[in-house]
Coordinates of C-alpha atoms in Angstrom, one line a residue:
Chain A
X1 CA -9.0 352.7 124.9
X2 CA -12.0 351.4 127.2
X3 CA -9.3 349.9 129.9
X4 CA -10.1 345.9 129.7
X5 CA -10.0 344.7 132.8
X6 CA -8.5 341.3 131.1
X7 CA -6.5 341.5 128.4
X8 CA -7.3 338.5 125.8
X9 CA -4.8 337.6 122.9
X10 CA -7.3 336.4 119.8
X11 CA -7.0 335.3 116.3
X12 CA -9.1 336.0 113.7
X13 CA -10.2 333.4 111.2
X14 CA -11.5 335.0 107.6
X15 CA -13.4 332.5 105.5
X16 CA -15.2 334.6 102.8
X17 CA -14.6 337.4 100.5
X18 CA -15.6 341.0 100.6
X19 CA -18.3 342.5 99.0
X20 CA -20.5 339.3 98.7
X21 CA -21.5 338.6 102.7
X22 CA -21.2 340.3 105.3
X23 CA -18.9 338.3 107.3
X24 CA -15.2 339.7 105.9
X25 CA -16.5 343.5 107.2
X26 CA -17.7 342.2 110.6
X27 CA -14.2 340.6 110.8
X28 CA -12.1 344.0 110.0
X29 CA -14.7 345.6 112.2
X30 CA -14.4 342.7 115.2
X31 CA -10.7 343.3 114.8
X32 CA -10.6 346.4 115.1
X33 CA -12.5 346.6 118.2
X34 CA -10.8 344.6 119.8
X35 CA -7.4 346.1 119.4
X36 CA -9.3 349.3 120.4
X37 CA -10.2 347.6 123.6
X38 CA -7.0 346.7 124.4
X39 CA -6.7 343.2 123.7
X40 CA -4.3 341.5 121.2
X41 CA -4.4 340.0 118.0
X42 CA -2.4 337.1 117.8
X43 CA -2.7 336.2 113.9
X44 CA -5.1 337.6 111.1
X45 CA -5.4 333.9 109.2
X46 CA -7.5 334.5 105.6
X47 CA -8.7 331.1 104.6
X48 CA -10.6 329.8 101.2
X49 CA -12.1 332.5 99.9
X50 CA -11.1 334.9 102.6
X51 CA -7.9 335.6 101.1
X52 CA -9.8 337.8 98.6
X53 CA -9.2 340.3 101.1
X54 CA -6.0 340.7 101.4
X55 CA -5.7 341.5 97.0
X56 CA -4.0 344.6 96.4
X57 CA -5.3 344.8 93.1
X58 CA -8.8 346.4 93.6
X59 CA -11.1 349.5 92.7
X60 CA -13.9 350.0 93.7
X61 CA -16.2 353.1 93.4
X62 CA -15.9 356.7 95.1
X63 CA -18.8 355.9 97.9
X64 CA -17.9 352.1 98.3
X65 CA -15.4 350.9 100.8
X66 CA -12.1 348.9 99.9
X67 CA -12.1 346.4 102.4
X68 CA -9.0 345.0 101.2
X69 CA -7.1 348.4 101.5
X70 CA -8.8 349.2 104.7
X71 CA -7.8 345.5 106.0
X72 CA -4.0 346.4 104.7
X73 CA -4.3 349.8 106.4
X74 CA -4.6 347.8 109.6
X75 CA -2.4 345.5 109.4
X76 CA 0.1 347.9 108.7
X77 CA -0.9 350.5 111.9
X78 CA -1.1 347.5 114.2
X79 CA 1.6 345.8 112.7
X80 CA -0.8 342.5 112.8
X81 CA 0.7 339.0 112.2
X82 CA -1.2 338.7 109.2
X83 CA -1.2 335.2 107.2
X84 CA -3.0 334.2 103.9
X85 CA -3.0 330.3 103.7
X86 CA -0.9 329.1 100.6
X87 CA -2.9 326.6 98.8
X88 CA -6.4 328.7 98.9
X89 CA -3.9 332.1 97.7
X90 CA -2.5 330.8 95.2
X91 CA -5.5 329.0 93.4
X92 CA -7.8 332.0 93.5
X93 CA -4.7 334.5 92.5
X94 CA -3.8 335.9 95.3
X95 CA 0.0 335.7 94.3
X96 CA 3.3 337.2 96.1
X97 CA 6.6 337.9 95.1
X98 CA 8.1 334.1 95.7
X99 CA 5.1 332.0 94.2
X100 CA 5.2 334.9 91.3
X101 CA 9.2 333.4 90.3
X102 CA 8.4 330.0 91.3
X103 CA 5.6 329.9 89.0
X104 CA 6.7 332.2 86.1
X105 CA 3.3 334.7 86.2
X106 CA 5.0 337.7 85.9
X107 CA 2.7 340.1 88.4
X108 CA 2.1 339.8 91.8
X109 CA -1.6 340.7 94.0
X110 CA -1.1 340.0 97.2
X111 CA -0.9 343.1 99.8
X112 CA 2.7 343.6 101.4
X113 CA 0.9 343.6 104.8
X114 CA 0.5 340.1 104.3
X115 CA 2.3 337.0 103.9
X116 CA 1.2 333.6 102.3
X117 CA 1.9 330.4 104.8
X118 CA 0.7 327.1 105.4
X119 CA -2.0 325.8 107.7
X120 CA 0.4 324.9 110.3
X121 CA 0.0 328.7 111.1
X122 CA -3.8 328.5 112.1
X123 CA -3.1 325.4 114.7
X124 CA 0.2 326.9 115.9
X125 CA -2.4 330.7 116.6
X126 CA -5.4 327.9 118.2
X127 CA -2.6 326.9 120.3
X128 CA -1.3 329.8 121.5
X129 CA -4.2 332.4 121.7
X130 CA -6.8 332.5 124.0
X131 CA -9.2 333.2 121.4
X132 CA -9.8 331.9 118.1
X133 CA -13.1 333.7 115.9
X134 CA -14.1 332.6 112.8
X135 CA -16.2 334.6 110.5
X136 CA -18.0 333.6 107.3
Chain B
X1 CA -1.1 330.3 131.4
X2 CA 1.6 328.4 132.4
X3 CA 1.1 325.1 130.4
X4 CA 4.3 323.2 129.3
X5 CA 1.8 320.6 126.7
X6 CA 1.0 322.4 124.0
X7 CA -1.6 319.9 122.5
X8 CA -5.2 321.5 122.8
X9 CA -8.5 320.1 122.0
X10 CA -9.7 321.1 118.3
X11 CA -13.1 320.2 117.5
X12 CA -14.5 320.4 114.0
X13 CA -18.3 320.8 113.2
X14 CA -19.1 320.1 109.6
X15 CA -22.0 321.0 108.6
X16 CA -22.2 321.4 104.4
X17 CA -22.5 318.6 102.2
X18 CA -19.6 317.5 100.6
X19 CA -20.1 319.4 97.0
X20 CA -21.5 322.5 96.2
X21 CA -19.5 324.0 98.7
X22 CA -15.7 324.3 99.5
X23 CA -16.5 323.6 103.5
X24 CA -17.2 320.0 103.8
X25 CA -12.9 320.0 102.2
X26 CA -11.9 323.0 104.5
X27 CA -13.4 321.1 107.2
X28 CA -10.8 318.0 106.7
X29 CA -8.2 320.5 105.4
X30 CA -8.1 321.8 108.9
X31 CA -8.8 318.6 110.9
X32 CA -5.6 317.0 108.9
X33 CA -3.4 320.1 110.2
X34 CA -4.0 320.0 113.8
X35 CA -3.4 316.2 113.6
X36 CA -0.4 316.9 111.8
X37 CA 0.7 319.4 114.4
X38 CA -0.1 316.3 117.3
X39 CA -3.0 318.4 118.4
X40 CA -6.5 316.2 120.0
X41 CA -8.9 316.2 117.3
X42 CA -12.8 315.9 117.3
X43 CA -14.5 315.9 114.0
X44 CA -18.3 316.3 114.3
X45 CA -20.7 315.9 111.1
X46 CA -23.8 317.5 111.7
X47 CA -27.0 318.6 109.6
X48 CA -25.9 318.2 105.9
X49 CA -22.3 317.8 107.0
X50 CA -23.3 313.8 107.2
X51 CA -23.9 313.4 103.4
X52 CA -20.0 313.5 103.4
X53 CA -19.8 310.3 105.1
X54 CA -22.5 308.5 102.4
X55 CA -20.6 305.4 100.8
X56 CA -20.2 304.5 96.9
X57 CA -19.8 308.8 96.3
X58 CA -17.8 309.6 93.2
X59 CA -17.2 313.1 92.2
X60 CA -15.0 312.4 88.8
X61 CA -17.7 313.4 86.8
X62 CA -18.1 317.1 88.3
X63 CA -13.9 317.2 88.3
X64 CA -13.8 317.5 91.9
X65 CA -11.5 314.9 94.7
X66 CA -14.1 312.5 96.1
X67 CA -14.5 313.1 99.7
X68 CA -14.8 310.1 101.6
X69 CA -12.1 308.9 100.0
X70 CA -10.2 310.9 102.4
X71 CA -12.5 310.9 105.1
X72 CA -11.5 307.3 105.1
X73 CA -8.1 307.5 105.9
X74 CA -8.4 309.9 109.1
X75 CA -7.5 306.8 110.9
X76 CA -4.3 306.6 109.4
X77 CA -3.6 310.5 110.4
X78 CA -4.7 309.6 114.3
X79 CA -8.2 310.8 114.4
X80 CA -10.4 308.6 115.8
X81 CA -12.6 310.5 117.7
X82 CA -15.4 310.7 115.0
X83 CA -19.0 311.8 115.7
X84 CA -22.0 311.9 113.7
X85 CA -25.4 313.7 115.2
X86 CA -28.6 310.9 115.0
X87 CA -30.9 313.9 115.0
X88 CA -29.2 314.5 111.4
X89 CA -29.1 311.1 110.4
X90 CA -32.8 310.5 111.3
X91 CA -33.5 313.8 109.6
X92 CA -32.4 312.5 106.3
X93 CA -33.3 309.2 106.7
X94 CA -30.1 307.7 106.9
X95 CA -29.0 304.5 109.0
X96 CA -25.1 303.7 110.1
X97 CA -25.6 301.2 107.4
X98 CA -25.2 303.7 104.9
X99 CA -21.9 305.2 105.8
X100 CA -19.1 304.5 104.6
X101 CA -16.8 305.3 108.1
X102 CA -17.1 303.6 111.8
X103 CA -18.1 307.0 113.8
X104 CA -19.9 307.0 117.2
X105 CA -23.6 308.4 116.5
X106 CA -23.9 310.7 119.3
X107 CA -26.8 312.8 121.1
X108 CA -26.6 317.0 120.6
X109 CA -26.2 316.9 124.4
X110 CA -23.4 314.9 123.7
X111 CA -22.1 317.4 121.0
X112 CA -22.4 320.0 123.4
X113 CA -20.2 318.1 125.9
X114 CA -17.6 317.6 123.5
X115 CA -17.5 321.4 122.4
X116 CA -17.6 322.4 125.9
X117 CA -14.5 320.4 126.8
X118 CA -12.8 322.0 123.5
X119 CA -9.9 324.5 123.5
X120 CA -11.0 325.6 119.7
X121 CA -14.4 325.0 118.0
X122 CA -14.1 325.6 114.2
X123 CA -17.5 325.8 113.2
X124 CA -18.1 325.2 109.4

């Protein structure tokens, strides 16, 4: 903890995957200082390709990072409001329990730290954080 | 922050033509929702962001939605506070005449104005 002198309540926009730019690990690593400096996340929202991250169905190598499990790791700790928007999940596989049934595919990817939602959650966080970052 | 309205100011910069990239459809994806949610939109197209607005576009052939089809009917969702960037329209040498939307061509100081007054920027 650094003591902020203000504390500011931010949400987090995601727009790209891991592994291919930059942008998803500067958003885990934005977050994560920011939580550190005793501010507030008020929503994690992971839109278009962004919602790559929140898989729970990846491997990577000994020496290489999993961004998605690290980004789950978080969620989890912080216990982050953490939403994947519906029609970019479900399109690019990112699948939970519900859509699973309601779809008939038998398997489902997406983290339990997460939970699939509409865009009516991004404009509900612009409207009621101080902050809204978007990365990618 | 004590403030009983809950209708902010979103602005919207698009800046990515409208195939080849998912933005130029994340841009309006987002623009619709806050309109949805009664919220002030501004939707900017800037650099190659103004190609979306080009008339006669059809994208059948590539199996994609045609864009300006939708950018057409922003009216009908309340947004009317359009603004396309001359500097990009002269840039590409493009006139109003070849636009398929009524949009205010604006100044970048004019742009700035309108982000500075914003409450969110979504920048894409």
């Amino acid at each position: 903890m650094y003591g902020a002198i203000l504390n500011v309540k931010f949400t987090v926009v995601v727009h790209s995957a891991p592994y291919s730019t930059q942008a998803a690990a500067s958003a885990y690593r934005f977050t994560k200082a920011l939580l550190e400096q005793g501010h507030d996340v008020y929503r994690l929202f992971f839109f278009g390709d962004g919602v790559h991250n929140t898989s729970k169905l990846t491997v990577v190598a000994q020496d290489d990072t999993n961004w998605q499990q690290q980004w789950d790791k978080l969620i989890e700790l912080q216990k982050l409001d953490s939403v994947v928007c519906v029609t970019s999940a479900i399109k690019r596989g990112i699948i939970d329990e519900a859509e699973s049934a309601r779809h008939e595919l038998g398997a489902v990817s997406l983290s339990s730290s997460s939970e699939i939602s509409g865009l009516g959650q991004l404009i509900d966080a612009t409207i009621n954080s101080d902050r809204v970052i978007n990365f990618g | 922050m004590s403030e009983i309205n809950s209708s902010k100011t979103v602005s919207i910069i698009s800046r990515q033509a409208p195939y080849g990239s998912n933005r130029a459809h994340q841009s309006l994806d987002i623009a619709l929702a806050a309109a949805v949610f009664e919220q002030a939109v501004n939707y900017i197209f800037m650099g190659d962001g103004v190609y979306q607005l080009l008339g006669n576009q059809n994208a059948t052939s590539i199996q994609s939605k045609t864009l300006v089809n939708a950018l057409e009917t922003l009216d009908l969702y309340g947004i009317e506070s359009i603004f396309i960037d001359s500097q990009s329209l002269r840039e590409r040498n493009l006139t109003p005449k070849d636009l398929a939307l009524n949009a205010s061509i604006v100044s970048r100081g004019e742009i700035a104005k309108i982000v500075r007054a914003s409450d969110s920027v979504f920048n894409l």
